[in-house]
CSV table of C-alpha atoms and ligand atoms in Angstrom, one decimal:
chain,number,residue,atom,x,y,z
A,1177,MET,CA,41.1,162.5,70.2
A,1178,ILE,CA,44.1,162.8,72.4
A,1179,PHE,CA,43.6,163.0,76.2
A,1180,TYR,CA,46.2,165.0,78.1
A,1181,LYS,CA,46.4,163.9,81.7
A,1182,THR,CA,46.3,166.0,84.8
A,1183,GLU,CA,48.8,165.4,87.6
A,1184,GLU,CA,46.0,163.7,89.6
A,1185,GLU,CA,45.4,161.3,86.7
A,1186,ILE,CA,49.2,160.7,86.2
A,1187,GLU,CA,49.4,159.8,89.9
A,1188,LEU,CA,46.8,157.1,89.5
A,1189,ILE,CA,48.6,155.7,86.4
A,1190,ARG,CA,51.8,155.8,88.5
A,1191,GLN,CA,50.0,153.7,91.2
A,1192,SER,CA,48.7,151.3,88.5
A,1193,ALA,CA,52.2,151.0,87.0
A,1194,LEU,CA,53.7,150.2,90.4
A,1195,ILE,CA,51.4,147.2,90.8
A,1196,LEU,CA,52.2,146.2,87.2
A,1197,GLY,CA,56.0,146.4,87.9
A,1198,LYS,CA,55.6,144.2,90.9
A,1199,ALA,CA,53.4,141.7,89.0
A,1200,HIS,CA,56.2,141.5,86.4
A,1201,GLY,CA,58.7,140.8,89.2
A,1202,GLU,CA,56.5,138.1,90.6
A,1203,VAL,CA,56.2,136.5,87.1
A,1204,ALA,CA,60.0,136.8,86.6
A,1205,SER,CA,60.6,135.0,89.9
A,1206,LEU,CA,58.8,132.0,88.5
A,1207,ILE,CA,60.4,131.9,85.1
A,1208,LYS,CA,62.5,128.8,84.8
A,1209,GLU,CA,62.8,125.7,82.7
A,1210,GLY,CA,59.9,123.3,83.2
A,1211,ILE,CA,57.1,125.8,84.1
A,1212,THR,CA,54.2,126.3,81.7
A,1213,THR,CA,53.1,129.7,80.5
A,1214,ALA,CA,49.6,129.0,81.8
A,1215,GLU,CA,51.1,128.8,85.4
A,1216,LEU,CA,52.7,132.3,84.9
A,1217,ASP,CA,49.4,133.7,83.7
A,1218,LYS,CA,47.5,132.3,86.7
A,1219,ARG,CA,50.0,133.8,89.1
A,1220,ALA,CA,49.9,137.2,87.5
A,1221,GLU,CA,46.1,137.3,87.6
A,1222,GLU,CA,46.1,136.3,91.4
A,1223,PHE,CA,48.8,138.9,92.1
A,1224,ILE,CA,47.1,141.7,90.4
A,1225,LYS,CA,43.7,140.9,92.0
A,1226,ASP,CA,45.4,140.6,95.4
A,1227,HIS,CA,46.6,144.2,95.0
A,1228,GLY,CA,43.1,145.5,94.5
A,1229,ALA,CA,43.5,145.9,90.7
A,1230,GLN,CA,42.3,144.1,87.6
A,1231,PRO,CA,44.3,142.6,84.7
A,1232,SER,CA,43.7,145.0,81.8
A,1233,PHE,CA,44.0,142.3,79.1
A,1234,LEU,CA,41.5,139.8,80.6
A,1235,ASN,CA,38.4,139.9,78.4
A,1236,TYR,CA,39.8,142.8,76.4
A,1237,ASN,CA,38.1,142.4,73.0
A,1238,GLY,CA,37.6,138.8,74.1
A,1239,PHE,CA,41.3,138.1,75.0
A,1240,PRO,CA,41.0,135.2,77.4
A,1241,TYR,CA,44.1,135.7,79.7
A,1242,SER,CA,45.8,138.2,81.9
A,1243,LEU,CA,49.2,138.0,80.2
A,1244,CYS,CA,50.2,137.8,76.6
A,1245,ILE,CA,53.0,135.3,76.5
A,1246,SER,CA,54.9,135.1,73.3
A,1247,PRO,CA,57.7,132.6,72.9
A,1248,ASN,CA,60.5,132.7,70.3
A,1249,ALA,CA,58.9,133.4,66.9
A,1250,VAL,CA,55.7,134.7,68.4
A,1251,VAL,CA,55.9,138.5,68.3
A,1252,VAL,CA,52.9,139.5,70.5
A,1253,HIS,CA,49.5,138.4,71.7
A,1254,GLY,CA,50.4,134.8,72.4
A,1255,PHE,CA,48.1,132.7,74.6
A,1256,PRO,CA,49.5,131.3,77.8
A,1257,GLY,CA,49.0,127.5,77.8
A,1258,LYS,CA,50.8,124.2,77.8
A,1259,HIS,CA,54.0,125.6,76.4
A,1260,VAL,CA,56.8,124.4,78.8
A,1261,LEU,CA,59.7,126.8,79.1
A,1262,LYS,CA,63.0,125.2,78.1
A,1263,GLU,CA,66.7,126.3,77.9
A,1264,GLY,CA,67.3,128.6,74.9
A,1265,ASP,CA,63.7,129.9,74.7
A,1266,ILE,CA,62.9,133.5,74.9
A,1267,ILE,CA,59.4,134.7,76.0
A,1268,SER,CA,57.9,138.1,75.9
A,1269,VAL,CA,55.6,138.7,78.9
A,1270,ASP,CA,53.2,141.6,78.2
A,1271,CYS,CA,50.9,142.7,81.0
A,1272,GLY,CA,48.4,145.5,81.8
A,1273,VAL,CA,47.0,146.7,85.1
A,1274,TYR,CA,43.7,148.6,85.6
A,1275,TYR,CA,43.6,150.4,88.9
A,1276,LYS,CA,41.3,153.2,90.1
A,1277,GLY,CA,40.1,153.8,86.6
A,1278,TYR,CA,43.5,153.9,84.9
A,1279,HIS,CA,45.5,151.4,82.8
A,1280,SER,CA,49.3,150.9,82.6
A,1281,ASP,CA,51.0,148.6,80.1
A,1282,SER,CA,54.5,147.0,80.1
A,1283,ALA,CA,56.3,144.1,78.4
A,1284,TYR,CA,59.7,142.4,78.9
A,1285,THR,CA,61.3,139.6,77.0
A,1286,HIS,CA,63.1,137.0,79.1
A,1287,ALA,CA,65.8,134.5,78.1
A,1288,ILE,CA,65.5,131.0,79.6
A,1289,GLY,CA,69.0,129.9,80.6
A,1290,ASN,CA,71.6,130.4,77.9
A,1291,VAL,CA,70.4,131.6,74.5
A,1292,SER,CA,72.5,132.0,71.3
A,1293,PRO,CA,74.7,135.2,71.1
A,1294,GLU,CA,72.5,136.6,68.2
A,1295,VAL,CA,69.3,136.1,70.3
A,1296,GLU,CA,71.1,137.7,73.3
A,1297,LYS,CA,71.9,140.7,71.1
A,1298,LEU,CA,68.3,140.9,69.9
A,1299,LEU,CA,67.1,141.2,73.5
A,1300,THR,CA,69.7,143.8,74.4
A,1301,VAL,CA,69.1,145.9,71.3
A,1302,THR,CA,65.3,145.8,71.6
A,1303,LYS,CA,65.5,146.9,75.2
A,1304,GLU,CA,68.0,149.6,74.3
A,1305,SER,CA,65.8,150.7,71.4
A,1306,LEU,CA,63.0,151.3,73.9
A,1307,ALA,CA,65.4,153.5,76.0
A,1308,LYS,CA,66.5,155.4,72.8
A,1309,GLY,CA,62.8,156.1,72.0
A,1310,ILE,CA,62.0,157.3,75.5
A,1311,GLU,CA,65.0,159.7,75.2
A,1312,LYS,CA,63.0,161.5,72.5
A,1313,ALA,CA,59.7,161.4,74.3
A,1314,VAL,CA,60.0,165.0,75.6
A,1315,ALA,CA,57.8,168.0,75.2
A,1316,GLY,CA,58.4,170.0,72.0
A,1317,ASN,CA,59.6,167.0,70.0
A,1318,ARG,CA,57.5,165.3,67.4
A,1319,LEU,CA,56.0,161.8,67.7
A,1320,GLY,CA,58.1,160.8,64.7
A,1321,ASP,CA,61.3,161.5,66.6
A,1322,ILE,CA,60.5,158.6,68.9
A,1323,SER,CA,59.6,156.3,66.0
A,1324,TYR,CA,62.7,157.3,63.9
A,1325,GLN,CA,65.0,156.7,66.9
A,1326,ILE,CA,63.7,153.2,67.6
A,1327,GLN,CA,63.9,152.2,63.9
A,1328,GLN,CA,67.3,153.7,63.3
A,1329,TYR,CA,68.8,151.9,66.3
A,1330,ALA,CA,67.3,148.5,65.6
A,1331,GLU,CA,68.2,148.6,61.9
A,1332,ALA,CA,71.7,149.9,62.5
A,1333,ASN,CA,72.2,146.7,64.6
A,1334,GLY,CA,71.0,144.5,61.8
A,1335,PHE,CA,67.4,143.8,63.0
A,1336,SER,CA,64.0,144.6,61.5
A,1337,VAL,CA,61.0,146.5,62.8
A,1338,VAL,CA,57.5,145.1,62.9
A,1339,ARG,CA,55.2,147.6,61.0
A,1340,GLU,CA,51.7,146.4,61.7
A,1341,LEU,CA,51.7,146.7,65.5
A,1342,VAL,CA,52.4,149.9,67.3
A,1343,GLY,CA,52.5,151.7,70.7
A,1344,HIS,CA,49.7,153.8,71.8
A,1345,GLY,CA,48.3,156.4,74.2
A,1346,ILE,CA,47.0,155.0,77.5
A,1347,GLY,CA,44.9,156.2,80.4
A,1348,ARG,CA,41.2,155.5,81.0
A,1349,ASN,CA,41.4,153.3,78.0
A,1350,LEU,CA,44.1,150.6,77.4
A,1351,HIS,CA,44.5,151.9,73.9
A,1352,GLU,CA,44.1,155.6,73.1
A,1353,ALA,CA,45.3,158.0,70.4
A,1354,PRO,CA,47.9,158.5,69.2
A,1355,GLU,CA,49.4,155.4,67.7
A,1356,VAL,CA,53.2,155.2,68.3
A,1357,PRO,CA,54.9,153.4,65.4
A,1358,ASN,CA,58.3,152.0,65.9
A,1359,TYR,CA,59.4,153.3,62.5
A,1360,GLY,CA,59.1,156.7,60.9
A,1361,LYS,CA,60.6,160.1,60.1
A,1362,ARG,CA,62.1,162.7,62.3
A,1363,GLY,CA,60.1,165.9,62.7
A,1364,GLN,CA,56.8,164.3,61.6
A,1365,GLY,CA,53.6,163.6,63.5
A,1366,ILE,CA,52.0,165.5,66.4
A,1367,LYS,CA,54.0,167.8,68.7
A,1368,LEU,CA,54.5,166.1,72.1
A,1369,GLN,CA,53.0,168.0,75.0
A,1370,GLU,CA,53.3,167.5,78.7
A,1371,GLY,CA,50.7,165.2,80.2
A,1372,LEU,CA,50.6,162.9,77.1
A,1373,VAL,CA,50.9,159.3,78.4
A,1374,LEU,CA,52.3,156.8,75.9
A,1375,ALA,CA,53.0,153.1,75.9
A,1376,ILE,CA,56.1,152.8,73.8
A,1377,GLU,CA,56.8,149.2,72.7
A,1378,PRO,CA,59.3,148.2,70.0
A,1379,MET,CA,58.8,144.8,68.5
A,1380,ILE,CA,62.0,143.8,66.8
A,1381,ASN,CA,62.7,140.8,64.7
A,1382,LEU,CA,66.0,138.9,64.2
A,1383,GLY,CA,65.0,138.1,60.6
A,1384,ALA,CA,62.6,139.8,58.2
A,1385,LYS,CA,59.9,142.2,59.4
A,1386,SER,CA,56.9,140.3,58.0
A,1387,ILE,CA,54.4,138.8,60.4
A,1388,VAL,CA,51.4,136.4,60.2
A,1389,GLN,CA,48.5,135.8,62.4
A,1390,GLU,CA,47.7,132.3,63.6
A,1391,ASP,CA,44.3,130.7,63.3
A,1392,ASP,CA,43.4,131.6,66.9
A,1393,GLY,CA,42.8,135.1,65.8
A,1394,TRP,CA,45.3,136.6,68.2
A,1395,THR,CA,48.8,135.1,68.1
A,1396,ILE,CA,51.2,137.1,65.8
A,1397,ARG,CA,54.4,135.4,64.7
A,1398,THR,CA,57.2,136.2,62.3
A,1399,ARG,CA,56.6,134.8,58.8
A,1400,ASP,CA,60.2,133.4,58.7
A,1401,LYS,CA,59.7,131.8,62.1
A,1402,MET,CA,62.8,133.6,63.5
A,1403,PRO,CA,62.8,135.0,67.0
A,1404,SER,CA,61.2,138.4,67.9
A,1405,ALA,CA,61.6,140.5,71.0
A,1406,HIS,CA,59.3,143.1,72.7
A,1407,PHE,CA,59.9,145.6,75.5
A,1408,GLU,CA,57.4,148.2,76.6
A,1409,HIS,CA,57.1,151.0,79.1
A,1410,THR,CA,54.3,153.4,79.9
A,1411,VAL,CA,55.8,157.0,80.1
A,1412,VAL,CA,54.5,160.5,80.5
A,1413,ILE,CA,55.8,163.4,78.4
A,1414,ARG,CA,57.6,166.0,80.4
A,1415,LYS,CA,59.8,169.0,79.6
A,1416,GLY,CA,63.4,167.9,79.2
A,1417,LYS,CA,63.0,164.2,80.1
A,1418,ALA,CA,60.1,161.7,80.0
A,1419,GLU,CA,59.0,160.2,83.3
A,1420,VAL,CA,58.9,156.4,83.0
A,1421,LEU,CA,55.9,155.2,85.0
A,1422,THR,CA,56.3,151.4,84.7
A,1423,THR,CA,59.5,149.8,85.9
A,1424,PHE,CA,61.7,146.7,85.2
A,1425,GLU,CA,63.2,147.1,88.7
A,1426,TYR,CA,61.3,144.2,90.2
A,1427,ILE,CA,62.1,142.0,87.2
A,1428,GLU,CA,65.8,142.8,87.4
A,1429,LYS,CA,65.7,142.0,91.2
A,1430,ALA,CA,64.0,138.6,90.6
A,1431,LYS,CA,66.6,137.7,88.0
A,1432,LYS,CA,69.5,138.4,90.4
A,1433,ALA,CA,67.9,136.5,93.2
B,1560,LIG,MG1,51.6,145.7,76.4
B,1561,LIG,MG1,50.8,148.2,74.7
């Protein structure tokens, strides 16, 4: 069942998403060589709670952390821990915030210092593929228009699209219908209507699309152990142009500082 949100509900998701954007900025300000991913997780949890909100992921289906931190070949759902960031790494930071009854969800993949040109391109193309998908997230289009656009852009640039993990509706629940695949056909799927709130989140691999799950039951990595990138925004379907509720503004500011 799909829940279309009222303007009052969208306002609450907007507030949740603002806290999330700032939490991402706080994490970004700490990202540098030598810090562990556990330290980033701890700070994110404190920051979110200090703002009167809760980390959406903490205890979600038993997930034990506030952030999913996924370095290099890890696609998504990585556990924060003893991993020390080093030059040339990439890490995806995925975070959700629960505030006044509503979730928001957003992810960003960071480069640590200088990374290889092909990895730099992977990050750029994945972020751009999210923007391309959002361009199609307008009332009257079909869900498949978003999926097709992301896949077409990623593959045209020589990368591959993860199939098993998808974006989703979001609101009172972290994951709601419909699923939002990052691959598909134009003109297929449900017709997009105003008030539908979606988390759109391309997961794009440098090598082949195949993934495996680690023995911890959560961590997803590429089968060929080549790097993977992940960017995510929570958006609301509008006429003409989607409204992006989450923001990378605070991340970009922290990176420039
Ligand atoms: Mg997420
Ligand atoms: Mg998500």
